[in-house]
Coordinates of C-alpha atoms in Angstrom, one line a residue:
Chain A
M1026 CA -14.5 -82.5 15.4
P1027 CA -16.5 -80.6 17.9
D1028 CA -20.6 -81.0 18.0
I1029 CA -22.7 -79.6 15.3
L1030 CA -25.0 -77.1 16.3
I1031 CA -26.5 -76.0 13.1
Q1032 CA -26.6 -77.8 9.9
A1033 CA -28.2 -76.1 6.7
K1034 CA -29.1 -78.3 3.9
G1035 CA -29.4 -77.2 0.5
L1036 CA -30.9 -73.9 1.1
K1037 CA -32.9 -72.1 -1.8
K1038 CA -34.5 -69.0 -2.0
Q1039 CA -35.6 -66.9 -5.0
Y1040 CA -36.7 -63.3 -5.3
D1041 CA -38.5 -62.2 -8.4
S1042 CA -37.7 -65.2 -10.1
R1043 CA -33.7 -64.6 -9.3
N1044 CA -32.0 -67.3 -7.4
V1045 CA -30.4 -65.3 -4.2
V1046 CA -29.6 -68.3 -2.7
N1047 CA -29.2 -71.6 -4.6
G1048 CA -28.5 -74.7 -2.9
V1049 CA -26.2 -73.3 0.0
S1050 CA -25.2 -76.0 2.9
I1051 CA -23.6 -74.8 5.9
T1052 CA -22.4 -76.4 9.0
V1053 CA -21.6 -74.5 12.1
H1054 CA -19.6 -76.7 15.1
E1055 CA -19.4 -75.6 18.7
K1056 CA -17.1 -73.3 19.7
E1057 CA -15.7 -72.1 16.3
I1058 CA -15.5 -68.8 14.7
L1059 CA -17.1 -69.3 11.4
A1060 CA -17.0 -66.5 8.4
I1061 CA -19.1 -66.1 5.5
I1062 CA -17.7 -64.2 2.8
G1063 CA -18.7 -63.3 -0.7
P1064 CA -19.4 -60.2 -2.7
N1065 CA -22.6 -57.7 -2.3
G1066 CA -25.5 -59.5 -3.1
A1067 CA -24.1 -62.8 -2.9
G1068 CA -26.9 -64.4 -0.7
K1069 CA -25.0 -64.2 2.5
S1070 CA -27.4 -62.1 4.7
T1071 CA -30.1 -64.1 3.3
T1072 CA -28.3 -67.6 4.1
I1073 CA -28.0 -66.0 7.7
E1074 CA -32.0 -64.9 7.9
M1075 CA -33.2 -68.4 6.9
M1076 CA -30.4 -70.1 9.3
L1077 CA -32.0 -68.2 11.7
G1078 CA -35.4 -69.1 11.0
I1079 CA -36.7 -65.4 10.5
R1080 CA -36.9 -66.0 6.7
K1081 CA -38.5 -69.0 5.1
Q1082 CA -36.6 -71.1 2.6
D1083 CA -38.2 -72.0 -0.8
E1084 CA -36.5 -75.2 -0.4
G1085 CA -33.7 -77.1 1.9
E1086 CA -34.1 -77.3 5.8
V1087 CA -32.3 -76.2 9.0
G1088 CA -31.3 -78.5 11.9
Y1089 CA -30.5 -77.3 15.5
W1090 CA -29.0 -78.9 18.3
V1091 CA -31.8 -78.3 20.7
H1092 CA -35.5 -77.7 19.8
D1093 CA -36.3 -74.4 21.1
Y1094 CA -33.1 -72.8 19.4
R1095 CA -34.1 -69.2 19.8
K1096 CA -33.3 -69.1 23.3
S1097 CA -29.9 -69.9 22.6
I1098 CA -29.2 -67.8 19.6
G1099 CA -28.3 -64.4 19.0
A1100 CA -28.1 -62.4 16.0
Q1101 CA -27.1 -58.6 15.1
L1102 CA -28.6 -58.1 11.6
Q1103 CA -27.7 -55.5 9.4
A1104 CA -30.6 -53.2 10.0
T1105 CA -30.1 -51.7 13.5
P1106 CA -33.3 -52.7 15.7
F1107 CA -34.0 -50.8 18.7
F1108 CA -37.2 -49.0 20.0
P1109 CA -37.1 -45.1 19.3
G1110 CA -37.5 -43.2 22.4
L1111 CA -35.7 -45.6 24.7
T1112 CA -32.5 -45.2 25.9
A1113 CA -29.5 -47.9 25.0
I1114 CA -30.1 -49.9 28.8
E1115 CA -33.8 -49.5 28.3
N1116 CA -33.7 -51.2 24.8
L1117 CA -31.2 -53.8 26.4
N1118 CA -33.7 -54.6 29.3
L1119 CA -36.5 -54.8 27.1
F1120 CA -34.9 -57.4 24.7
A1121 CA -34.1 -59.1 27.8
A1122 CA -37.5 -59.5 28.7
F1123 CA -38.7 -60.8 25.2
Y1124 CA -36.2 -63.8 26.5
K1125 CA -38.2 -63.8 29.6
R1126 CA -34.9 -62.5 31.5
K1127 CA -34.8 -59.9 34.0
L1128 CA -31.4 -58.1 33.5
P1129 CA -29.9 -56.6 36.5
K1130 CA -28.7 -52.9 36.3
Q1131 CA -25.0 -54.0 36.9
K1132 CA -25.2 -56.5 34.2
A1133 CA -26.7 -54.2 31.6
V1134 CA -24.3 -51.9 32.4
E1135 CA -21.4 -54.4 32.1
L1136 CA -22.6 -55.5 28.9
L1137 CA -22.7 -52.2 27.2
T1138 CA -19.2 -51.4 28.6
L1139 CA -18.2 -54.7 26.9
C1140 CA -19.6 -53.3 23.7
G1141 CA -18.0 -50.0 24.0
L1142 CA -21.1 -48.1 25.3
S1143 CA -20.2 -47.3 29.0
E1144 CA -20.7 -43.5 28.2
V1145 CA -23.8 -43.8 26.6
V1146 CA -26.1 -46.0 28.9
K1147 CA -28.8 -43.5 29.2
T1148 CA -28.3 -41.7 25.8
E1149 CA -31.7 -42.4 23.5
A1150 CA -30.7 -45.1 21.2
S1151 CA -31.7 -43.3 18.1
K1152 CA -29.2 -40.4 19.0
L1153 CA -26.3 -42.7 19.0
S1154 CA -23.9 -42.6 16.1
G1155 CA -24.2 -45.3 13.6
G1156 CA -20.9 -47.0 14.9
Q1157 CA -22.6 -47.0 18.5
Q1158 CA -26.2 -48.5 17.0
K1159 CA -24.3 -51.3 15.6
R1160 CA -22.5 -52.0 18.9
L1161 CA -25.9 -51.2 20.7
A1162 CA -27.6 -54.3 18.1
I1163 CA -24.5 -56.5 19.3
A1164 CA -25.1 -55.5 22.8
V1165 CA -29.0 -57.2 22.2
A1166 CA -27.6 -59.9 20.5
L1167 CA -25.9 -60.8 23.5
V1168 CA -28.6 -60.1 26.2
H1169 CA -29.4 -63.6 26.8
D1170 CA -25.8 -65.1 27.2
P1171 CA -26.5 -67.2 23.6
K1172 CA -25.0 -70.6 22.7
V1173 CA -24.2 -68.8 19.2
V1174 CA -24.2 -65.8 17.9
F1175 CA -24.6 -64.4 14.3
L1176 CA -23.0 -61.2 13.4
D1177 CA -24.2 -59.7 10.0
E1178 CA -21.2 -57.4 8.8
P1179 CA -20.5 -56.3 12.8
T1180 CA -17.5 -54.1 11.7
S1181 CA -18.8 -52.2 8.5
A1182 CA -18.7 -48.6 8.5
L1183 CA -16.8 -48.5 12.1
D1184 CA -13.5 -46.8 12.8
P1185 CA -10.1 -48.7 13.2
K1186 CA -10.7 -48.3 16.9
S1187 CA -14.2 -49.7 17.1
R1188 CA -13.3 -52.5 14.8
R1189 CA -10.5 -53.2 17.1
E1190 CA -12.8 -53.2 19.9
I1191 CA -15.5 -55.6 18.2
H1192 CA -12.8 -57.9 17.2
Q1193 CA -11.3 -58.4 20.8
L1194 CA -15.3 -58.9 21.6
I1195 CA -15.7 -61.7 19.4
L1196 CA -12.2 -63.0 20.6
D1197 CA -13.3 -63.0 23.9
L1198 CA -16.7 -64.4 23.4
N1199 CA -15.1 -67.2 21.8
R1200 CA -12.7 -67.9 24.5
K1201 CA -15.9 -68.4 26.8
G1202 CA -17.2 -70.9 24.7
T1203 CA -19.6 -69.1 22.3
T1204 CA -19.8 -70.1 18.9
V1205 CA -19.5 -67.0 16.3
V1206 CA -20.9 -67.2 12.8
F1207 CA -20.2 -63.5 11.2
T1208 CA -19.8 -62.1 7.7
S1209 CA -17.3 -59.6 6.4
H1210 CA -16.0 -57.7 3.5
D1211 CA -12.3 -57.2 5.3
M1212 CA -10.4 -60.3 4.6
D1213 CA -7.6 -59.2 7.1
E1214 CA -10.4 -59.4 9.9
V1215 CA -11.7 -62.8 8.4
T1216 CA -8.0 -64.0 8.3
K1217 CA -7.9 -62.8 12.0
L1218 CA -10.7 -64.2 13.8
S1219 CA -12.0 -67.1 11.6
Y1220 CA -11.3 -70.9 12.3
R1221 CA -13.2 -71.2 8.9
V1222 CA -14.4 -69.8 6.1
I1223 CA -17.1 -70.3 3.9
M1224 CA -16.9 -68.0 0.6
I1225 CA -20.5 -67.7 -1.4
D1226 CA -21.0 -66.2 -4.6
Q1227 CA -24.6 -66.0 -6.7
G1228 CA -26.1 -68.3 -4.1
M1229 CA -23.7 -70.9 -4.1
V1230 CA -21.0 -71.7 -1.5
I1231 CA -17.6 -71.9 -3.9
A1232 CA -14.9 -72.6 -1.4
E1233 CA -14.9 -73.7 2.2
G1234 CA -12.0 -74.5 4.5
T1235 CA -9.4 -73.0 6.8
V1236 CA -7.8 -69.8 5.4
K1237 CA -4.6 -71.8 5.6
A1238 CA -5.9 -74.6 3.7
L1239 CA -7.7 -72.5 0.9
C1240 CA -4.6 -70.6 0.2
Q1241 CA -2.7 -73.6 -0.3
K1242 CA -4.9 -75.2 -2.4
H1243 CA -5.7 -72.2 -4.9
G1244 CA -1.7 -71.5 -4.7
V1245 CA -2.4 -67.8 -3.5
Q1246 CA -0.6 -65.7 -0.6
N1247 CA -3.6 -64.6 1.3
L1248 CA -7.4 -64.5 1.6
E1249 CA -8.0 -61.4 -0.7
E1250 CA -6.1 -62.8 -3.4
L1251 CA -8.1 -66.0 -3.2
Y1252 CA -11.4 -63.9 -2.9
L1253 CA -10.5 -61.9 -6.1
Q1254 CA -9.4 -65.2 -7.7
L1255 CA -12.7 -67.0 -7.2
T1256 CA -15.1 -64.4 -7.4
M1257 CA -13.8 -62.2 -10.4
G1258 CA -12.8 -65.5 -12.1
E1259 CA -16.5 -66.1 -12.7
N1260 CA -17.3 -62.9 -14.1
Chain B
M1230 CA -44.9 -59.3 30.4
M1231 CA -44.9 -56.2 32.8
T1232 CA -41.3 -55.1 31.8
I1233 CA -42.5 -55.1 28.4
L1234 CA -46.1 -53.5 29.3
K1235 CA -44.5 -50.6 31.5
T1236 CA -41.6 -49.9 28.3
M1237 CA -44.2 -49.5 25.9
I1238 CA -46.1 -46.9 28.1
V1239 CA -42.8 -45.1 28.3
T1240 CA -41.8 -45.2 24.9
S1241 CA -45.4 -44.0 23.9
L1242 CA -45.0 -41.0 26.8
R1243 CA -41.7 -39.8 25.2
D1244 CA -43.6 -39.5 21.8
K1245 CA -43.9 -35.7 22.0
I1246 CA -45.6 -34.9 18.7
T1247 CA -48.4 -37.2 19.3
L1248 CA -48.7 -36.3 22.7
F1249 CA -49.4 -32.6 21.5
Y1250 CA -51.9 -33.7 18.7
S1251 CA -53.5 -35.9 21.8
I1252 CA -53.4 -33.4 24.7
I1253 CA -52.1 -29.9 24.2
F1254 CA -54.0 -29.7 20.9
P1255 CA -57.6 -31.0 21.9
I1256 CA -57.6 -29.0 25.4
G1257 CA -56.7 -26.2 23.7
L1258 CA -59.2 -26.4 21.4
L1259 CA -61.7 -27.6 24.2
I1260 CA -61.0 -24.4 26.0
G1261 CA -60.8 -22.0 23.1
L1262 CA -64.0 -23.1 21.4
G1263 CA -65.8 -23.8 24.9
Y1264 CA -65.2 -20.0 25.8
Y1265 CA -66.0 -18.6 22.1
F1266 CA -69.3 -20.1 21.9
N1267 CA -70.1 -20.1 25.6
N1268 CA -73.0 -22.1 25.2
D1269 CA -74.1 -24.9 28.2
A1270 CA -76.1 -26.8 25.4
Y1271 CA -73.3 -26.9 23.2
T1272 CA -70.6 -27.6 25.8
P1273 CA -71.1 -31.2 26.5
K1274 CA -70.9 -31.7 22.4
L1275 CA -68.1 -30.0 22.4
L1276 CA -66.4 -32.1 24.9
T1277 CA -67.4 -35.3 23.6
G1278 CA -66.3 -34.1 20.1
V1279 CA -62.9 -33.2 21.4
I1280 CA -62.2 -36.3 23.6
A1281 CA -63.2 -37.9 20.1
L1282 CA -60.5 -35.9 18.3
S1283 CA -57.9 -36.7 20.8
S1284 CA -58.7 -40.4 20.8
L1285 CA -58.5 -40.4 16.8
F1286 CA -54.9 -38.6 16.9
W1287 CA -53.7 -41.0 19.7
G1288 CA -55.0 -43.9 18.4
V1289 CA -54.5 -43.6 14.5
S1290 CA -51.6 -41.8 14.2
G1291 CA -49.6 -42.7 17.1
I1292 CA -49.7 -46.2 16.5
A1293 CA -49.0 -45.7 12.9
F1294 CA -45.8 -43.7 13.2
Q1295 CA -45.0 -46.2 16.1
V1296 CA -45.4 -49.6 14.4
H1297 CA -43.6 -47.8 11.0
G1298 CA -40.5 -46.9 13.2
Q1299 CA -40.3 -50.4 14.7
R1300 CA -41.1 -52.3 11.6
S1301 CA -38.3 -49.8 9.4
R1302 CA -35.8 -50.6 12.2
G1303 CA -36.2 -54.4 11.7
V1304 CA -37.4 -54.6 15.4
Y1305 CA -39.9 -57.2 14.1
Q1306 CA -37.6 -59.5 12.3
L1307 CA -35.4 -59.8 15.2
L1308 CA -38.2 -60.4 17.8
K1309 CA -39.0 -63.4 15.7
L1310 CA -35.9 -65.0 16.6
T1311 CA -37.0 -64.4 20.4
P1312 CA -39.1 -66.9 21.9
F1313 CA -41.5 -64.0 22.6
P1314 CA -44.3 -64.0 19.5
V1315 CA -44.7 -60.9 17.9
I1316 CA -48.6 -61.1 18.1
G1317 CA -48.0 -60.9 21.7
F1318 CA -45.7 -58.1 21.7
I1319 CA -48.4 -56.2 19.4
F1320 CA -51.3 -57.1 21.7
L1321 CA -49.4 -55.5 24.7
M1322 CA -48.3 -52.3 22.8
T1323 CA -52.0 -52.0 22.0
A1324 CA -52.6 -52.6 25.7
A1325 CA -50.4 -49.9 26.9
R1326 CA -51.6 -47.3 24.0
T1327 CA -55.1 -48.1 25.3
I1328 CA -54.4 -47.6 28.9
L1329 CA -52.5 -44.4 28.1
G1330 CA -55.2 -43.4 25.9
I1331 CA -58.1 -43.8 28.2
V1332 CA -55.9 -41.5 30.8
I1333 CA -55.6 -38.8 28.0
N1334 CA -59.1 -38.7 27.4
L1335 CA -59.8 -38.6 31.3
V1336 CA -57.6 -35.8 31.4
V1337 CA -59.3 -33.8 28.7
L1338 CA -62.8 -35.0 30.3
F1339 CA -61.3 -33.4 33.5
T1340 CA -60.6 -30.0 31.9
G1341 CA -63.7 -30.2 30.4
T1342 CA -65.8 -30.5 34.0
L1343 CA -63.3 -28.2 35.6
F1344 CA -63.4 -25.3 33.1
F1345 CA -67.3 -25.5 32.0
N1346 CA -69.1 -27.2 35.0
V1347 CA -70.0 -30.3 32.8
A1348 CA -71.8 -32.4 35.4
I1349 CA -71.1 -36.2 35.2
N1350 CA -72.1 -38.9 37.9
L1351 CA -70.2 -42.2 38.3
G1352 CA -72.5 -44.2 36.0
Q1353 CA -71.5 -41.7 33.4
V1354 CA -67.9 -42.0 33.8
L1355 CA -68.0 -45.8 33.9
A1356 CA -70.1 -45.5 30.6
L1357 CA -67.3 -42.9 29.1
L1358 CA -64.6 -45.3 30.1
G1359 CA -66.1 -48.3 28.3
M1360 CA -66.8 -46.2 25.2
M1361 CA -63.2 -44.7 25.2
F1362 CA -61.9 -48.4 25.6
I1363 CA -63.5 -49.5 22.3
G1364 CA -63.1 -46.3 20.3
I1365 CA -59.3 -46.4 21.2
L1366 CA -59.0 -50.0 20.4
C1367 CA -60.7 -49.3 16.9
F1368 CA -58.7 -46.5 16.3
T1369 CA -55.4 -48.6 16.9
C1370 CA -56.4 -51.1 14.6
L1371 CA -57.1 -48.5 11.8
G1372 CA -53.7 -47.0 12.8
F1373 CA -51.9 -50.5 12.1
L1374 CA -53.8 -51.0 9.0
I1375 CA -52.2 -47.7 8.0
S1376 CA -49.0 -48.7 8.9
N1377 CA -49.1 -51.9 7.0
F1378 CA -49.7 -50.1 3.6
A1379 CA -47.3 -47.0 4.0
H1380 CA -44.2 -47.3 2.8
N1381 CA -42.8 -43.9 4.7
E1382 CA -43.8 -41.4 7.3
G1383 CA -45.1 -39.2 4.5
Q1384 CA -47.3 -41.7 3.4
I1385 CA -48.6 -42.4 6.9
S1386 CA -49.3 -38.8 7.0
I1387 CA -51.0 -38.4 3.7
I1388 CA -53.3 -41.8 4.5
S1389 CA -54.3 -40.4 7.7
N1390 CA -55.4 -37.2 6.5
L1391 CA -57.4 -38.7 3.7
L1392 CA -59.1 -40.7 6.1
F1393 CA -59.6 -37.8 8.9
M1394 CA -61.0 -35.5 6.5
P1395 CA -64.1 -37.4 6.0
M1396 CA -64.6 -38.4 9.6
I1397 CA -64.0 -35.2 11.0
F1398 CA -66.1 -33.0 8.5
G1399 CA -68.8 -35.7 7.4
T1400 CA -69.9 -36.5 10.9
D1401 CA -71.3 -34.0 13.8
T1402 CA -68.4 -34.3 15.8
F1403 CA -68.3 -30.2 16.1
Y1404 CA -71.0 -29.1 14.1
S1405 CA -74.8 -30.1 13.1
L1406 CA -74.9 -31.9 9.8
H1407 CA -78.5 -31.0 9.3
S1408 CA -77.8 -28.5 6.4
A1409 CA -75.2 -30.9 4.8
P1410 CA -75.5 -32.7 1.7
G1411 CA -76.9 -36.3 1.9
W1412 CA -73.5 -37.5 0.3
V1413 CA -71.4 -35.9 3.1
V1414 CA -73.5 -37.7 6.0
K1415 CA -73.3 -41.2 3.9
M1416 CA -69.4 -40.7 3.6
G1417 CA -69.2 -40.1 7.5
E1418 CA -71.2 -43.1 8.1
L1419 CA -68.5 -45.2 6.4
F1420 CA -66.2 -44.5 9.0
P1421 CA -66.1 -45.2 13.0
L1422 CA -65.5 -41.8 14.3
G1423 CA -69.4 -40.5 14.0
Y1424 CA -70.6 -43.6 16.1
Y1425 CA -67.7 -43.0 18.6
V1426 CA -69.0 -39.7 19.2
H1427 CA -72.9 -40.5 19.5
G1428 CA -71.5 -43.3 22.0
L1429 CA -69.7 -40.5 24.0
R1430 CA -72.9 -38.2 23.7
S1431 CA -75.0 -41.4 24.9
A1432 CA -73.0 -42.1 28.0
L1433 CA -73.5 -38.4 28.9
G1434 CA -77.5 -38.6 28.0
T1435 CA -77.1 -35.8 25.3
S1436 CA -77.8 -38.2 22.2
N1437 CA -80.8 -40.2 21.1
M1438 CA -78.7 -43.0 19.3
S1439 CA -78.3 -46.0 21.8
F1440 CA -75.3 -46.7 23.7
T1441 CA -75.4 -50.1 23.0
G1442 CA -75.9 -49.5 19.3
S1443 CA -72.8 -47.5 19.3
V1444 CA -71.0 -50.0 21.0
M1445 CA -71.6 -53.0 18.5
I1446 CA -71.0 -50.9 15.5
L1447 CA -67.6 -50.1 16.9
V1448 CA -67.1 -53.6 17.9
I1449 CA -68.1 -54.5 14.2
F1450 CA -65.3 -51.8 12.9
T1451 CA -62.9 -53.2 15.4
F1452 CA -63.1 -56.7 14.7
V1453 CA -62.9 -55.9 10.6
L1454 CA -60.2 -53.4 11.2
L1455 CA -58.1 -56.1 13.5
L1456 CA -58.9 -58.8 10.5
L1457 CA -57.5 -56.8 7.8
S1458 CA -54.3 -55.4 9.9
A1459 CA -53.5 -59.0 10.8
V1460 CA -54.0 -60.3 7.1
T1461 CA -51.7 -57.3 6.0
F1462 CA -49.3 -56.9 8.4
N1463 CA -45.7 -58.2 7.5
Q1464 CA -42.5 -57.8 9.4
E1465 CA -40.6 -55.6 6.9
G1466 CA -42.8 -52.8 5.7
K1467 CA -43.0 -54.2 2.0
G1468 CA -47.1 -54.2 2.0
Q1469 CA -47.1 -51.7 -0.8
I1470 CA -44.3 -53.0 -2.7
R1471 CA -46.4 -56.3 -3.0
L1472 CA -49.5 -54.6 -3.9
K1473 CA -47.4 -52.8 -6.9
K1474 CA -46.0 -56.2 -7.9
V1475 CA -49.4 -58.0 -8.2
M1476 CA -51.0 -55.1 -10.2
R1477 CA -47.7 -55.1 -12.6
N1478 CA -48.1 -59.0 -13.2
P1479 CA -51.6 -59.5 -13.5
D1480 CA -50.9 -63.6 -13.6
H1481 CA -50.2 -63.3 -9.9
V1482 CA -53.8 -62.5 -9.1
A1483 CA -54.7 -65.2 -11.5

């Protein structure tokens, strides 16, 4: 088993007396692609934000493989964070500066090209399409060559071509040794990309394992059937 | 640090609406009113009033919209994930805007001296620079505070205008308050603009109020506004929501 990079134990979070995350434990292993799936409002994003340390949990703890983990983790959150008034490449340079890195122009262009933004390098970020902004957010997440990257619904609202490009990007990153944790509602995408799946519903982990093992265990043909069985069965 | 500072200057310079209200509008106002009144005694008052107005628009509105835009796009949330402290970023953003604000004020000042032959010596320029620095810093802190309470851009405009009205009309920024009702004067004294205007005029030697006194009052305003901004600052722009929740559920207060 590869080394453990992140270990979240018993995470709990309440909003307005509502348990959004209710005792979630997740382990992220080195060089894996881990998919976190579940219905809308299941607590996936909140769990990720707590694992990233940008939202404080009410209970539980998160352990990292290094003390200053922030230098080695990248994240694309559901919001598309960029600075209005700056171009795509200027945004990238600014975020590199936050990591105390100077991004050579060639590397910045390469990164934007990798994310399918080669034609909009000098376009103001606020004028990019929704899909392009999402890809810029992914480029921002990769600006410091992180060891682990979290992608929160990286392909939602993207056209099939862009989606395929992001899939390839995730696979390429992983091939180079980057650990990827992503959330998605697309079960085909999860089946295609992930080594391991964690299914969350109502703030709790309801299934965990490889797609094949989970399907065998529950006697279903594919991940979508399993998802419907487990999430609808509870309602 | 320098990359961040430079980028903040660039992003501020691309904010065309704020630049219009901070440069074009004040200069237009200065030239228009200056030629209309054509009065040598009034010109220095008009010039300092216009510089103060430019500082106010640049400091308050500019930063409030900028912070709101960054916050609503999740920039601060993502910043928390980087090793760069959010407070450090805010400091650099404030520094960039203060530097630019002073440059903008100097452009207005230069226009005034050029069009209306206002004579200024080096000592007065240095005193003006000091006053501009503390004034813009103070208004920037006020802008931060407004952005912490506003839920959207419309609310930023409403809150800013609510504060601008008593500041502009309750002080002698453009006209004398000799005949104004006492409550109007008192209202103006609650805000920093009047002290800033008097500080600028003291620097030019056209006000009886002490320069040091104005500086001290503005430092106190800046400190209080900075403290309030820091206390109410949140990364996700939910300050107003939190207030509503507290008001709906009095047990929270207890």
